[in-house]
GROMACS .gro file of C-alpha atoms in nm:
model
  155
    1LYS     CA    1   6.605   8.322   7.282
    2ILE     CA    2   6.851   8.217   7.551
    3ASP     CA    3   6.812   7.854   7.444
    4GLY     CA    4   6.909   7.971   7.094
    5ILE     CA    5   7.221   8.137   7.228
    6ILE     CA    6   7.317   7.816   7.406
    7ASP     CA    7   7.240   7.615   7.090
    8LYS     CA    8   7.468   7.841   6.887
    9ALA     CA    9   7.751   7.822   7.146
   10LEU     CA   10   7.731   7.441   7.134
   11GLU     CA   11   7.711   7.428   6.751
   12GLU     CA   12   8.012   7.659   6.718
   13LYS     CA   13   8.201   7.451   6.978
   14LEU     CA   14   8.248   7.751   7.207
   15VAL     CA   15   8.161   7.513   7.491
   16SER     CA   16   8.167   7.132   7.494
   17SER     CA   17   7.837   7.078   7.678
   18PRO     CA   18   7.557   7.267   7.854
   19SER     CA   19   7.713   7.162   8.186
   20ARG     CA   20   7.982   7.421   8.120
   21ILE     CA   21   7.727   7.705   8.095
   22PHE     CA   22   7.597   7.900   8.394
   23VAL     CA   23   7.305   8.143   8.402
   24GLY     CA   24   7.276   8.410   8.670
   25GLY     CA   25   7.178   8.758   8.754
   26PHE     CA   26   7.096   9.025   9.007
   27SER     CA   27   6.744   9.132   9.110
   28GLN     CA   28   6.519   9.102   8.803
   29GLY     CA   29   6.809   8.938   8.618
   30GLY     CA   30   6.824   8.679   8.897
   31CYS     CA   31   6.452   8.614   8.854
   32LEU     CA   32   6.509   8.564   8.483
   33ALA     CA   33   6.808   8.335   8.544
   34LEU     CA   34   6.595   8.114   8.773
   35TYR     CA   35   6.316   8.104   8.516
   36ILE     CA   36   6.548   8.016   8.230
   37GLY     CA   37   6.757   7.768   8.423
   38LEU     CA   38   6.457   7.587   8.565
   39SER     CA   39   6.225   7.587   8.266
   40GLY     CA   40   6.423   7.624   7.945
   41LYS     CA   41   6.536   7.364   7.695
   42TYR     CA   42   6.857   7.301   7.893
   43GLN     CA   43   6.686   7.286   8.233
   44GLY     CA   44   6.869   7.047   8.464
   45ASN     CA   45   7.170   7.023   8.234
   46LEU     CA   46   7.343   7.355   8.295
   47GLY     CA   47   7.653   7.398   8.508
   48GLY     CA   48   7.450   7.596   8.754
   49ILE     CA   49   7.223   7.889   8.827
   50PHE     CA   50   7.296   8.185   9.053
   51CYS     CA   51   7.040   8.439   9.167
   52CYS     CA   52   7.132   8.742   9.373
   53SER     CA   53   6.845   8.932   9.539
   54GLY     CA   54   6.583   8.760   9.325
   55PHE     CA   55   6.298   8.515   9.353
   56LEU     CA   56   6.031   8.335   9.152
   57PRO     CA   57   5.671   8.429   9.232
   58ASN     CA   58   5.448   8.127   9.299
   59THR     CA   59   5.234   8.226   9.001
   60THR     CA   60   5.505   8.199   8.736
   61PHE     CA   61   5.462   7.933   8.472
   62ALA     CA   62   5.801   7.783   8.564
   63ILE     CA   63   5.702   7.726   8.927
   64SER     CA   64   5.360   7.587   8.842
   65ASN     CA   65   5.519   7.348   8.592
   66ILE     CA   66   5.786   7.241   8.840
   67VAL     CA   67   5.528   7.185   9.114
   68ASN     CA   68   5.287   7.003   8.886
   69PRO     CA   69   5.505   6.826   8.631
   70LYS     CA   70   5.227   6.584   8.530
   71GLU     CA   71   5.010   6.878   8.424
   72ALA     CA   72   5.285   7.034   8.212
   73SER     CA   73   5.164   6.860   7.898
   74THR     CA   74   4.803   6.972   7.952
   75VAL     CA   75   4.871   7.346   7.959
   76SER     CA   76   4.668   7.528   7.694
   77GLU     CA   77   4.848   7.666   7.388
   78GLU     CA   78   4.753   8.022   7.490
   79THR     CA   79   4.951   8.005   7.815
   80GLU     CA   80   5.228   7.765   7.716
   81SER     CA   81   5.576   7.907   7.708
   82PRO     CA   82   5.802   7.747   7.448
   83GLY     CA   83   6.056   7.503   7.583
   84VAL     CA   84   5.912   7.475   7.935
   85LEU     CA   85   6.000   7.139   8.084
   86SER     CA   86   5.915   6.987   8.417
   87PHE     CA   87   6.188   6.942   8.674
   88ASP     CA   88   6.385   6.617   8.685
   89SER     CA   89   6.460   6.545   9.052
   90LYS     CA   90   6.773   6.354   8.944
   91SER     CA   91   6.930   6.677   8.818
   92LYS     CA   92   7.258   6.773   8.980
   93GLN     CA   93   7.235   7.129   8.851
   94PRO     CA   94   7.306   7.353   9.153
   95VAL     CA   95   7.111   7.666   9.231
   96LEU     CA   96   7.291   7.932   9.438
   97MET     CA   97   7.072   8.204   9.586
   98LEU     CA   98   7.222   8.495   9.780
   99HIS     CA   99   7.015   8.773   9.933
  100GLY     CA  100   7.097   9.070  10.160
  101ASP     CA  101   6.906   9.058  10.487
  102SER     CA  102   6.867   9.437  10.474
  103ASP     CA  103   6.727   9.446  10.116
  104SER     CA  104   6.446   9.703  10.113
  105MET     CA  105   6.361   9.660   9.742
  106VAL     CA  106   6.317   9.277   9.714
  107SER     CA  107   6.226   9.103  10.037
  108CYS     CA  108   6.480   8.850  10.152
  109GLN     CA  109   6.185   8.637  10.258
  110TRP     CA  110   6.077   8.604   9.895
  111GLY     CA  111   6.418   8.466   9.798
  112GLU     CA  112   6.423   8.237  10.095
  113ALA     CA  113   6.072   8.108  10.018
  114THR     CA  114   6.176   8.037   9.658
  115ALA     CA  115   6.486   7.848   9.775
  116LYS     CA  116   6.283   7.647  10.021
  117ARG     CA  117   6.021   7.553   9.765
  118LEU     CA  118   6.280   7.441   9.510
  119SER     CA  119   6.469   7.251   9.777
  120ASN     CA  120   6.151   7.073   9.884
  121LEU     CA  121   6.113   6.961   9.525
  122GLY     CA  122   6.449   6.787   9.548
  123MET     CA  123   6.662   7.049   9.378
  124LYS     CA  124   7.020   7.116   9.487
  125VAL     CA  125   6.967   7.466   9.632
  126SER     CA  126   7.194   7.672   9.851
  127PHE     CA  127   7.046   7.988   9.999
  128GLU     CA  128   7.260   8.236  10.185
  129LYS     CA  129   7.128   8.538  10.372
  130VAL     CA  130   7.406   8.800  10.360
  131PRO     CA  131   7.419   9.012  10.680
  132ASN     CA  132   7.379   9.390  10.655
  133LEU     CA  133   7.354   9.388  10.276
  134GLU     CA  134   7.102   9.611  10.100
  135HIS     CA  135   6.986   9.557   9.741
  136GLN     CA  136   7.337   9.529   9.601
  137LEU     CA  137   7.634   9.298   9.550
  138ASN     CA  138   7.946   9.287   9.758
  139GLY     CA  139   8.279   9.102   9.754
  140HIS     CA  140   8.142   8.809   9.952
  141VAL     CA  141   7.858   8.754   9.703
  142ILE     CA  142   8.101   8.767   9.408
  143ASP     CA  143   8.334   8.520   9.584
  144ARG     CA  144   8.042   8.275   9.634
  145ILE     CA  145   7.952   8.294   9.265
  146ILE     CA  146   8.317   8.237   9.166
  147TYR     CA  147   8.333   7.940   9.404
  148LEU     CA  148   8.015   7.790   9.252
  149ILE     CA  149   8.158   7.813   8.900
  150LYS     CA  150   8.505   7.687   8.996
  151SER     CA  151   8.366   7.394   9.194
  152GLN     CA  152   8.134   7.285   8.914
  153MET     CA  153   8.410   7.319   8.656
  154ASN     CA  154   8.652   7.128   8.883
  155TYR     CA  155   8.905   7.413   8.911
   0.00000   0.00000   0.00000
């Protein structure tokens, strides 16, 4: 459905290209943003992805496709998710992950492990552990997201 929203925005000329679109979220929304940004129709072509206090479990279809791109075409129809693509290591799409080091709901280690795994695959990932931050956002996190968007949009 998100791909359809992006399609419509492009068709209606609300944006000139997918590179001017960012997906992001907090906690479960951050997990969803990672999944969509890394496995959807526009994977690799978005302006960027930001994930605050989120992660991708190793068992998700997106991660297994990214890790095993050659096997992506052999996935059975029962488990295949529409629009899932394998990662193109030439992609310049940045991934910003921010996580409070005092988060008691979603382990900071999970976010850090996701960032490390994606980085090891050649993705442009920035992970920042935010000191003394619980499972919440603060001004610093918001400033980092704004900086990501402005820098990618050349503002």
